Short mmCIF file of C-alpha atoms in Angstrom, two decimals:
data_model
loop_
_atom_site.label_atom_id
_atom_site.label_comp_id
_atom_site.label_asym_id
_atom_site.label_seq_id
_atom_site.Cartn_x
_atom_site.Cartn_y
_atom_site.Cartn_z
CA UNK A 1 29.67 -180.29 23.57
CA UNK A 2 26.01 -179.51 22.81
CA UNK A 3 24.17 -176.94 20.77
CA UNK A 4 23.28 -173.61 22.38
CA UNK A 5 19.73 -173.75 20.97
CA UNK A 6 16.88 -173.29 23.43
CA UNK A 7 14.87 -176.14 21.86
CA UNK A 8 13.57 -178.49 24.59
CA UNK A 9 14.77 -181.53 22.62
CA UNK A 10 18.30 -180.15 22.24
CA UNK A 11 18.54 -179.33 25.92
CA UNK A 12 18.24 -183.01 26.81
CA UNK A 13 21.39 -185.04 27.44
CA UNK A 14 23.52 -186.38 24.60
CA UNK A 15 22.34 -189.94 25.21
CA UNK A 16 18.72 -188.93 24.77
CA UNK A 17 19.63 -186.90 21.70
CA UNK A 18 21.33 -189.92 20.15
CA UNK A 19 18.20 -191.97 20.79
CA UNK A 20 16.12 -189.35 18.98
CA UNK A 21 18.49 -189.45 15.99
CA UNK A 22 18.25 -193.25 15.88
CA UNK A 23 14.46 -193.04 15.77
CA UNK A 24 14.62 -190.51 12.95
CA UNK A 25 17.10 -192.77 11.19
CA UNK A 26 14.75 -195.74 11.36
CA UNK A 27 11.84 -193.65 10.08
CA UNK A 28 13.86 -192.32 7.12
CA UNK A 29 15.17 -195.77 6.19
CA UNK A 30 11.63 -197.19 6.13
CA UNK A 31 10.47 -194.26 3.99
CA UNK A 32 13.24 -194.66 1.43
CA UNK A 33 12.99 -198.44 1.35
CA UNK A 34 9.29 -198.17 0.47
CA UNK A 35 10.16 -195.65 -2.26
CA UNK A 36 12.98 -197.75 -3.75
CA UNK A 37 10.71 -199.96 -5.88
CA UNK A 38 9.35 -196.89 -7.69
CA UNK A 39 12.66 -195.31 -8.61
CA UNK A 40 15.19 -196.05 -11.34
CA UNK A 41 17.95 -194.18 -9.54
CA UNK A 42 21.32 -195.95 -9.19
CA UNK A 43 21.84 -197.45 -5.72
CA UNK A 44 24.66 -195.00 -4.93
CA UNK A 45 22.32 -192.04 -5.45
CA UNK A 46 19.59 -193.68 -3.41
CA UNK A 47 21.92 -194.02 -0.43
CA UNK A 48 23.43 -190.55 -0.86
CA UNK A 49 19.97 -189.00 -1.04
CA UNK A 50 18.86 -190.96 2.03
CA UNK A 51 21.76 -189.63 4.09
CA UNK A 52 21.20 -186.07 2.87
CA UNK A 53 17.49 -186.23 3.73
CA UNK A 54 18.26 -187.70 7.14
CA UNK A 55 20.85 -185.06 8.02
CA UNK A 56 18.51 -182.31 6.85
CA UNK A 57 15.64 -183.68 8.95
CA UNK A 58 17.83 -183.89 12.04
CA UNK A 59 18.83 -180.25 11.51
CA UNK A 60 15.19 -179.22 11.09
CA UNK A 61 14.30 -181.02 14.31
CA UNK A 62 17.19 -179.14 15.93
CA UNK A 63 18.92 -182.23 17.25
CA UNK A 64 22.34 -181.75 18.79
CA UNK A 65 24.87 -181.77 15.89
CA UNK A 66 27.20 -183.93 17.99
CA UNK A 67 24.50 -186.58 18.33
CA UNK A 68 23.79 -186.41 14.59
CA UNK A 69 27.48 -186.78 13.77
CA UNK A 70 27.80 -189.82 16.04
CA UNK A 71 24.68 -191.55 14.74
CA UNK A 72 24.87 -190.78 10.99
CA UNK A 73 28.10 -191.46 9.13
CA UNK A 74 28.24 -191.09 5.36
CA UNK A 75 30.68 -193.68 4.02
CA UNK A 76 29.36 -193.62 0.46
CA UNK A 77 31.83 -191.06 -0.93
CA UNK A 78 35.41 -191.96 -1.78
CA UNK A 79 36.99 -188.51 -1.85
CA UNK A 80 39.25 -187.45 1.02
CA UNK A 81 38.41 -184.00 2.33
CA UNK A 82 41.62 -182.72 3.96
CA UNK A 83 39.69 -179.88 5.60
CA UNK A 84 37.80 -182.46 7.68
CA UNK A 85 40.82 -184.39 8.89
CA UNK A 86 40.86 -184.57 12.70
CA UNK A 87 43.42 -187.32 13.30
CA UNK A 88 46.52 -186.42 15.31
CA UNK A 89 48.59 -189.39 16.45
CA UNK A 90 51.22 -188.27 18.95
CA UNK A 91 52.38 -184.70 19.43
CA UNK A 92 50.80 -181.78 17.60
CA UNK A 93 52.81 -180.80 14.56
CA UNK A 94 54.53 -184.20 14.53
CA UNK A 95 54.58 -186.79 11.73
CA UNK A 96 51.27 -188.22 12.95
CA UNK A 97 49.42 -184.91 12.93
CA UNK A 98 47.43 -185.55 9.77
CA UNK A 99 45.58 -182.25 10.09
CA UNK A 100 48.73 -180.73 8.59
CA UNK A 101 48.07 -182.41 5.23
CA UNK A 102 45.92 -179.53 4.00
CA UNK A 103 48.83 -177.18 4.66
CA UNK A 104 51.44 -179.53 3.19
CA UNK A 105 49.35 -180.02 0.04
CA UNK A 106 48.76 -176.31 -0.44
CA UNK A 107 44.99 -176.61 -0.05
CA UNK A 108 44.59 -174.89 3.33
CA UNK A 109 44.49 -171.11 3.15
CA UNK A 110 46.91 -169.02 5.23
CA UNK A 111 45.53 -168.88 8.78
CA UNK A 112 42.80 -171.46 8.11
CA UNK A 113 41.72 -173.51 11.11
CA UNK A 114 41.84 -177.24 10.33
CA UNK A 115 40.21 -178.75 13.40
CA UNK A 116 42.52 -176.99 15.85
CA UNK A 117 45.58 -176.77 13.60
CA UNK A 118 46.25 -173.29 12.19
CA UNK A 119 47.60 -173.54 8.66
CA UNK A 120 50.64 -171.45 7.81
CA UNK A 121 49.63 -171.21 4.15
CA UNK A 122 53.22 -171.86 3.05
CA UNK A 123 52.16 -174.68 0.76
CA UNK A 124 49.35 -172.61 -0.73
CA UNK A 125 51.69 -169.73 -1.56
CA UNK A 126 54.54 -172.02 -2.69
CA UNK A 127 52.32 -173.61 -5.33
CA UNK A 128 51.58 -170.21 -6.83
CA UNK A 129 55.25 -169.30 -6.93
CA UNK A 130 55.99 -172.65 -8.54
CA UNK A 131 53.30 -172.08 -11.18
CA UNK A 132 55.07 -168.86 -12.16
CA UNK A 133 58.38 -170.72 -12.44
CA UNK A 134 56.69 -173.44 -14.51
CA UNK A 135 55.27 -170.88 -16.91
CA UNK A 136 58.71 -169.34 -17.42
CA UNK A 137 60.10 -172.82 -18.07
CA UNK A 138 57.41 -173.53 -20.67
CA UNK A 139 57.91 -170.21 -22.45
CA UNK A 140 61.66 -170.85 -22.60
CA UNK A 141 60.95 -174.23 -24.20
CA UNK A 142 58.77 -172.62 -26.87
CA UNK A 143 55.39 -173.64 -25.46
CA UNK A 144 52.84 -171.03 -24.36
CA UNK A 145 50.05 -172.49 -22.19
CA UNK A 146 47.94 -169.35 -22.76
CA UNK A 147 47.30 -169.94 -26.45
CA UNK A 148 45.64 -172.63 -28.52
CA UNK A 149 47.40 -175.99 -28.33
CA UNK A 150 47.26 -177.42 -31.84
CA UNK A 151 47.73 -180.99 -30.52
CA UNK A 152 45.24 -180.56 -27.69
CA UNK A 153 46.94 -183.04 -25.37
CA UNK A 154 48.89 -180.73 -23.10
CA UNK A 155 52.35 -179.28 -22.82
CA UNK A 156 55.31 -181.50 -23.72
CA UNK A 157 57.29 -180.64 -20.57
CA UNK A 158 54.60 -181.96 -18.22
CA UNK A 159 53.98 -184.97 -20.42
CA UNK A 160 57.72 -185.70 -20.39
CA UNK A 161 57.81 -185.53 -16.58
CA UNK A 162 54.94 -188.00 -16.34
CA UNK A 163 56.69 -190.29 -18.83
CA UNK A 164 59.79 -190.27 -16.59
CA UNK A 165 57.63 -191.46 -13.69
CA UNK A 166 57.04 -194.73 -15.54
CA UNK A 167 60.76 -195.61 -15.69
CA UNK A 168 61.10 -196.98 -12.13
CA UNK A 169 58.47 -199.52 -13.17
CA UNK A 170 60.59 -200.64 -16.11
CA UNK A 171 58.82 -198.70 -18.84
CA UNK A 172 60.75 -196.58 -21.31
CA UNK A 173 58.34 -194.04 -22.76
CA UNK A 174 58.52 -190.40 -23.85
CA UNK A 175 56.21 -187.40 -23.92
CA UNK A 176 54.81 -188.75 -27.20
CA UNK A 177 53.28 -191.67 -25.29
CA UNK A 178 51.43 -189.40 -22.84
CA UNK A 179 48.18 -187.45 -23.09
CA UNK A 180 46.67 -185.28 -20.36
CA UNK A 181 43.09 -185.25 -19.15
CA UNK A 182 40.79 -183.88 -16.47
CA UNK A 183 41.24 -186.89 -14.22
CA UNK A 184 41.47 -190.62 -14.95
CA UNK A 185 37.77 -190.98 -15.73
CA UNK A 186 38.03 -188.25 -18.35
CA UNK A 187 41.01 -190.02 -19.92
CA UNK A 188 39.12 -193.33 -20.04
CA UNK A 189 36.23 -191.55 -21.73
CA UNK A 190 38.55 -190.18 -24.42
CA UNK A 191 40.22 -193.56 -24.94
CA UNK A 192 36.91 -195.33 -25.47
CA UNK A 193 35.74 -192.54 -27.74
CA UNK A 194 38.90 -192.87 -29.83
CA UNK A 195 38.61 -196.65 -30.11
CA UNK A 196 34.96 -196.35 -31.17
CA UNK A 197 35.99 -193.75 -33.77
CA UNK A 198 38.62 -196.11 -35.21
CA UNK A 199 36.02 -198.86 -35.52
CA UNK A 200 33.65 -196.62 -37.43
CA UNK A 201 36.44 -195.50 -39.76
CA UNK A 202 36.66 -199.19 -40.70
CA UNK A 203 32.88 -199.27 -41.34
CA UNK A 204 32.08 -201.46 -38.38
CA UNK A 205 30.47 -201.00 -35.02
CA UNK A 206 32.61 -200.96 -31.87
CA UNK A 207 33.13 -204.36 -30.29
CA UNK A 208 32.88 -205.22 -26.61
CA UNK A 209 34.68 -204.08 -23.48
CA UNK A 210 35.26 -206.72 -20.82
CA UNK A 211 34.71 -205.56 -17.26
CA UNK A 212 35.36 -207.69 -14.18
CA UNK A 213 32.65 -207.41 -11.53
CA UNK A 214 32.64 -206.08 -8.92
CA UNK A 215 34.33 -203.02 -10.32
CA UNK A 216 34.23 -199.26 -10.81
CA UNK A 217 31.20 -198.72 -13.02
CA UNK A 218 31.71 -195.32 -14.64
CA UNK A 219 33.75 -196.74 -17.56
CA UNK A 220 30.87 -199.16 -18.21
CA UNK A 221 28.51 -196.24 -18.77
CA UNK A 222 31.07 -194.55 -21.01
CA UNK A 223 31.56 -197.71 -23.09
CA UNK A 224 27.84 -198.12 -23.68
CA UNK A 225 27.55 -194.45 -24.65
CA UNK A 226 30.09 -194.94 -27.45
CA UNK A 227 28.39 -198.05 -28.80
CA UNK A 228 30.47 -200.79 -27.23
CA UNK A 229 28.81 -203.93 -25.98
CA UNK A 230 29.27 -204.26 -22.23
CA UNK A 231 30.65 -207.69 -21.38
CA UNK A 232 30.64 -208.14 -17.62
CA UNK A 233 32.49 -211.07 -16.05
CA UNK A 234 31.59 -212.06 -12.50
CA UNK A 235 34.55 -212.92 -10.30
CA UNK A 236 34.63 -215.06 -7.16
CA UNK A 237 35.46 -214.26 -3.57
CA UNK A 238 37.82 -217.23 -3.44
CA UNK A 239 39.81 -215.63 -6.28
CA UNK A 240 39.99 -212.30 -4.48
CA UNK A 241 37.34 -210.91 -6.87
CA UNK A 242 39.95 -210.87 -9.65
CA UNK A 243 40.17 -212.10 -13.23
CA UNK A 244 42.01 -215.40 -13.34
CA UNK A 245 43.92 -216.70 -16.32
CA UNK A 246 41.28 -219.36 -16.98
CA UNK A 247 38.35 -216.97 -16.62
CA UNK A 248 39.81 -214.37 -18.96
CA UNK A 249 40.83 -216.94 -21.59
CA UNK A 250 37.40 -218.54 -21.62
CA UNK A 251 35.57 -215.25 -22.04
CA UNK A 252 37.89 -214.06 -24.80
CA UNK A 253 37.46 -217.39 -26.58
CA UNK A 254 33.67 -217.27 -26.30
CA UNK A 255 33.40 -213.58 -27.21
CA UNK A 256 35.48 -212.72 -30.28
CA UNK A 257 34.12 -209.16 -30.31
CA UNK A 258 35.92 -208.22 -27.04
CA UNK A 259 38.47 -205.55 -28.01
CA UNK A 260 39.31 -204.04 -24.61
CA UNK A 261 39.88 -205.52 -21.16
CA UNK A 262 39.39 -202.96 -18.38
CA UNK A 263 41.81 -203.94 -15.61
CA UNK A 264 41.82 -202.22 -12.22
CA UNK A 265 45.21 -203.22 -10.85
CA UNK A 266 44.07 -202.32 -7.32
CA UNK A 267 40.32 -202.65 -7.13
CA UNK A 268 37.52 -200.32 -6.17
CA UNK A 269 35.33 -201.53 -4.45
CA UNK A 270 36.98 -204.73 -3.20
CA UNK A 271 40.33 -203.19 -2.04
CA UNK A 272 42.13 -206.31 -3.32
CA UNK A 273 45.10 -205.89 -5.65
CA UNK A 274 46.52 -208.23 -8.26
CA UNK A 275 49.77 -209.91 -7.31
CA UNK A 276 52.68 -209.82 -9.78
CA UNK A 277 52.05 -213.49 -10.64
CA UNK A 278 48.36 -212.86 -11.25
CA UNK A 279 49.17 -209.97 -13.57
CA UNK A 280 51.70 -212.10 -15.42
CA UNK A 281 48.99 -214.72 -15.91
CA UNK A 282 46.58 -212.12 -17.31
CA UNK A 283 49.22 -210.83 -19.71
CA UNK A 284 50.02 -214.40 -20.78
CA UNK A 285 46.44 -214.70 -22.01
CA UNK A 286 46.72 -211.42 -23.92
CA UNK A 287 49.97 -212.68 -25.44
CA UNK A 288 48.43 -215.98 -26.59
CA UNK A 289 45.62 -214.18 -28.39
CA UNK A 290 48.07 -211.71 -29.93
CA UNK A 291 50.05 -214.65 -31.33
CA UNK A 292 46.83 -215.81 -33.01
CA UNK A 293 46.46 -212.39 -34.62
CA UNK A 294 43.89 -210.93 -32.26
CA UNK A 295 44.65 -207.53 -30.78
CA UNK A 296 43.06 -206.97 -27.36
CA UNK A 297 43.84 -203.68 -25.63
CA UNK A 298 44.41 -203.78 -21.87
CA UNK A 299 43.14 -200.57 -20.28
CA UNK A 300 44.97 -200.60 -16.93
CA UNK A 301 43.45 -198.26 -14.33
CA UNK A 302 46.14 -197.27 -11.82
CA UNK A 303 43.96 -194.96 -9.71
CA UNK A 304 44.94 -196.65 -6.43
CA UNK A 305 48.56 -197.49 -7.23
CA UNK A 306 50.31 -195.46 -4.54
CA UNK A 307 47.71 -195.86 -1.78
CA UNK A 308 49.34 -199.03 -0.43
CA UNK A 309 52.82 -200.38 0.22
CA UNK A 310 55.29 -198.89 -2.30
CA UNK A 311 57.27 -202.12 -2.77
CA UNK A 312 54.08 -204.06 -3.55
CA UNK A 313 52.92 -201.46 -6.06
CA UNK A 314 56.31 -201.42 -7.78
CA UNK A 315 56.27 -205.21 -8.08
CA UNK A 316 52.81 -205.12 -9.65
CA UNK A 317 53.77 -202.49 -12.18
CA UNK A 318 57.04 -204.20 -13.07
CA UNK A 319 55.05 -207.34 -13.78
CA UNK A 320 52.84 -205.48 -16.24
CA UNK A 321 55.79 -203.70 -17.84
CA UNK A 322 57.66 -206.97 -18.34
CA UNK A 323 55.18 -208.01 -21.06
CA UNK A 324 57.21 -206.10 -23.64
CA UNK A 325 56.00 -208.18 -26.59
CA UNK A 326 52.44 -206.85 -26.12
CA UNK A 327 53.42 -203.40 -24.80
CA UNK A 328 51.75 -201.80 -27.82
CA UNK A 329 48.40 -203.14 -26.57
CA UNK A 330 48.76 -201.51 -23.15
CA UNK A 331 47.05 -198.27 -22.13
CA UNK A 332 47.71 -196.98 -18.59
CA UNK A 333 45.49 -194.39 -16.91
CA UNK A 334 46.46 -192.59 -13.73
CA UNK A 335 45.60 -189.51 -11.68
CA UNK A 336 46.45 -187.57 -8.53
CA UNK A 337 42.89 -187.87 -7.22
CA UNK A 338 43.12 -190.76 -4.77
CA UNK A 339 46.87 -191.25 -4.35
CA UNK A 340 47.36 -187.59 -3.38
CA UNK A 341 43.84 -186.65 -2.17
CA UNK A 342 43.53 -184.08 -5.00
CA UNK A 343 40.16 -185.09 -6.43
CA UNK A 344 39.00 -181.51 -6.96
CA UNK A 345 42.04 -180.56 -9.04
CA UNK A 346 41.26 -183.22 -11.69
CA UNK A 347 44.83 -184.12 -12.68
CA UNK A 348 44.89 -187.18 -14.91
CA UNK A 349 46.85 -188.67 -17.78
CA UNK A 350 47.06 -191.66 -20.10
CA UNK A 351 50.22 -193.49 -21.16
CA UNK A 352 50.06 -195.50 -24.39
CA UNK A 353 52.50 -198.35 -24.84
CA UNK A 354 52.67 -197.52 -28.55
CA UNK A 355 53.60 -193.88 -29.36
CA UNK A 356 52.11 -194.17 -32.86
CA UNK A 357 48.82 -195.28 -31.37
CA UNK A 358 49.05 -192.37 -28.92
CA UNK A 359 49.34 -189.90 -31.80
CA UNK A 360 46.45 -191.56 -33.62
CA UNK A 361 44.25 -191.20 -30.51
CA UNK A 362 44.71 -187.43 -30.33
CA UNK A 363 41.60 -186.73 -32.37
CA UNK A 364 39.48 -187.86 -29.41
CA UNK A 365 41.42 -185.50 -27.14
CA UNK A 366 41.06 -182.60 -29.58
CA UNK A 367 37.33 -183.09 -29.98
CA UNK A 368 36.66 -182.70 -26.26
CA UNK A 369 39.36 -180.33 -24.99
CA UNK A 370 40.63 -178.37 -27.94
CA UNK A 371 42.81 -176.47 -25.49
CA UNK A 372 43.60 -177.61 -21.98
CA UNK A 373 43.35 -174.72 -19.46
CA UNK A 374 46.71 -173.01 -18.99
CA UNK A 375 46.30 -172.47 -15.24
CA UNK A 376 45.36 -176.12 -14.79
CA UNK A 377 48.51 -177.28 -16.62
CA UNK A 378 50.71 -174.97 -14.53
CA UNK A 379 49.16 -176.18 -11.28
CA UNK A 380 49.61 -179.78 -12.43
CA UNK A 381 53.32 -179.06 -13.00
CA UNK A 382 53.61 -177.38 -9.60
CA UNK A 383 52.13 -180.37 -7.83
CA UNK A 384 54.40 -182.74 -9.72
CA UNK A 385 57.39 -180.75 -8.44
CA UNK A 386 55.94 -180.68 -4.92
CA UNK A 387 55.74 -184.46 -4.70
CA UNK A 388 59.16 -185.01 -6.25
CA UNK A 389 60.76 -182.67 -3.74
CA UNK A 390 58.73 -183.78 -0.72
CA UNK A 391 58.19 -187.56 -0.75
CA UNK A 392 57.33 -187.40 2.96
CA UNK A 393 53.95 -185.93 1.97
CA UNK A 394 53.15 -189.09 0.02
CA UNK A 395 54.06 -191.25 3.00
CA UNK A 396 51.91 -189.08 5.26
CA UNK A 397 48.91 -189.66 2.97
CA UNK A 398 49.55 -193.40 3.01
CA UNK A 399 49.80 -193.26 6.80
CA UNK A 400 46.40 -191.56 7.04
CA UNK A 401 44.86 -194.20 4.80
CA UNK A 402 46.37 -197.04 6.84
CA UNK A 403 45.09 -195.51 10.07
CA UNK A 404 41.57 -195.04 8.74
CA UNK A 405 41.34 -198.49 7.19
CA UNK A 406 42.42 -200.15 10.43
CA UNK A 407 39.97 -198.09 12.48
CA UNK A 408 37.11 -198.85 10.09
CA UNK A 409 37.75 -202.60 10.12
CA UNK A 410 37.77 -202.56 13.93
CA UNK A 411 34.62 -200.43 14.03
CA UNK A 412 32.75 -202.72 11.64
CA UNK A 413 33.74 -205.73 13.72
CA UNK A 414 32.39 -204.05 16.85
CA UNK A 415 29.12 -203.29 15.08
CA UNK A 416 28.91 -206.90 13.99
CA UNK A 417 29.44 -208.10 17.54
CA UNK A 418 26.49 -205.93 18.58
CA UNK A 419 24.12 -206.19 15.59
CA UNK A 420 25.26 -209.31 13.69
CA UNK A 421 25.00 -207.68 10.27
CA UNK A 422 28.19 -208.99 8.57
CA UNK A 423 29.03 -212.48 7.45
CA UNK A 424 32.58 -211.34 6.82
CA UNK A 425 34.49 -208.08 7.23
CA UNK A 426 37.19 -208.50 4.59
CA UNK A 427 40.78 -207.61 5.40
CA UNK A 428 42.05 -205.51 2.48
CA UNK A 429 45.42 -205.61 0.75
CA UNK A 430 46.46 -202.49 2.69
CA UNK A 431 45.49 -200.29 -0.24
CA UNK A 432 42.71 -197.94 -1.43
CA UNK A 433 40.36 -196.02 0.84
CA UNK A 434 37.55 -198.57 1.13
CA UNK A 435 36.28 -201.63 2.94
CA UNK A 436 34.36 -204.36 1.13
CA UNK A 437 32.33 -206.70 3.33
CA UNK A 438 29.75 -209.44 2.97
CA UNK A 439 26.41 -209.08 4.71
CA UNK A 440 24.52 -211.75 6.57
CA UNK A 441 21.40 -213.21 4.98
CA UNK A 442 18.49 -210.78 5.25
CA UNK A 443 20.67 -207.69 5.61
CA UNK A 444 21.17 -204.92 3.07
CA UNK A 445 22.50 -201.36 2.93
CA UNK A 446 19.25 -200.04 4.38
CA UNK A 447 19.27 -202.32 7.41
CA UNK A 448 22.96 -201.63 8.04
CA UNK A 449 22.28 -197.89 8.11
CA UNK A 450 19.25 -198.34 10.36
CA UNK A 451 21.12 -200.52 12.87
CA UNK A 452 24.60 -198.97 12.86
CA UNK A 453 24.22 -195.46 11.44
CA UNK A 454 26.82 -196.11 8.71
CA UNK A 455 25.77 -195.54 5.10
CA UNK A 456 27.55 -197.69 2.52
CA UNK A 457 27.03 -198.52 -1.13
CA UNK A 458 25.36 -201.81 -2.13
CA UNK A 459 27.24 -204.28 -4.29
CA UNK A 460 24.85 -203.87 -7.24
CA UNK A 461 26.41 -200.44 -7.81
CA UNK A 462 29.52 -202.33 -8.93
CA UNK A 463 27.78 -204.96 -11.03
CA UNK A 464 27.72 -207.49 -8.20
CA UNK A 465 25.44 -208.84 -5.50
CA UNK A 466 23.79 -206.75 -2.80
CA UNK A 467 25.03 -209.37 -0.39
CA UNK A 468 28.11 -207.13 -0.39
CA UNK A 469 28.58 -203.52 0.68
CA UNK A 470 31.36 -200.94 0.25
CA UNK A 471 32.32 -198.35 2.83
CA UNK A 472 34.71 -195.45 2.28
CA UNK A 473 37.14 -193.91 4.75
CA UNK A 474 37.41 -190.83 2.58
CA UNK A 475 35.23 -187.83 3.30
CA UNK A 476 35.02 -188.32 7.09
CA UNK A 477 37.51 -189.53 9.69
CA UNK A 478 36.83 -192.80 11.49
CA UNK A 479 36.22 -192.02 15.13
CA UNK A 480 38.24 -194.18 17.58
CA UNK A 481 36.72 -195.70 20.71
#
């Protein structure tokens, strides 16, 4: 399919159009590479801006959109856009028709066309009915989501439901242990703010937060904002880019000001997850320091628990939960963003191992969201009910992720056979929505985009080496051969 424009360039065949896009791609990469030395922008923004500029230029030159789509693929963004899902494995309307996810999740509008699938809108309308039922339930319990919430952490019914979700992992907690937030990142921000506040109440500056690199960098920026020292620990490929028992113990010994260890149980960007034994080893270190009288909080980010094999995720979480003697030092953060492709809804929550500590932290919640939006809380409750009643939706999301990861690995290998840009295309732990690969000497994110048309994020974005690059399967489908 080609554009109907009368432009002489667009009227040429698709092969010629793709060649024109490649030339424009090379020109834009050279332009941005020359500009890189003069900018202080984070690498992720540099790559995102490059792709935006390139797509805009191709549109201005009136290149065939099909050629542009084939030759420029933005794999910098992690979010899954269900409106752009095209994958249909098997018969239409069957379990492999992933276009239906927008309908199942209540995102697609009634009658909306999702790449050839017409949404019924049943999910969209069901959510609104469920929100009405949830509001009646809350009013009957004595909680009105439409007025000021004196505690500022969200309604107790929803918090109780989220507490129940921890029980299959071996954790016995109540609504008092749970606080709501506008996504996991928002919850982490509030936690760090609260810990910094406690330090200042004791007339001292906040200590340090230990971050393993490579890792998600937003919490690093938040920690620095609140006065914490950023203590970054480089991990090794041979250790699966994870904190080992020896590495963690050494850094805690050498840095007595470390008060928090940020632990991504399943990692972004590397896609590797801690095994139960590895988590037990980490918690053994925390236990040893606790026995010496040193309290180190473990801030466990569970953003990608649920994107992989359920049995593996349960084993990981049971391993963490089994450290009952240091449970009061555990803080878990989770969200519906990645596990359920609901990034735009911003549903997140924190679970504190110690309910007294949870209550003490509420001042940091109050200061930023004195009253959580009522409609947001009702929609959160509706989605929680949706997933409890329809576990097949969760499996469908996992199936889409598995399909895209496999296709991306195969695609990267084909590109390497042709262009020799990768030293190693890592095989993930069948979790997350990314691929983390090592580049050959002399290659970087710019050269990969110029040669292959795929835009990824350089490793320095995650506190690591630019010898590595991360690609996402999120916003766009991975086209098969």
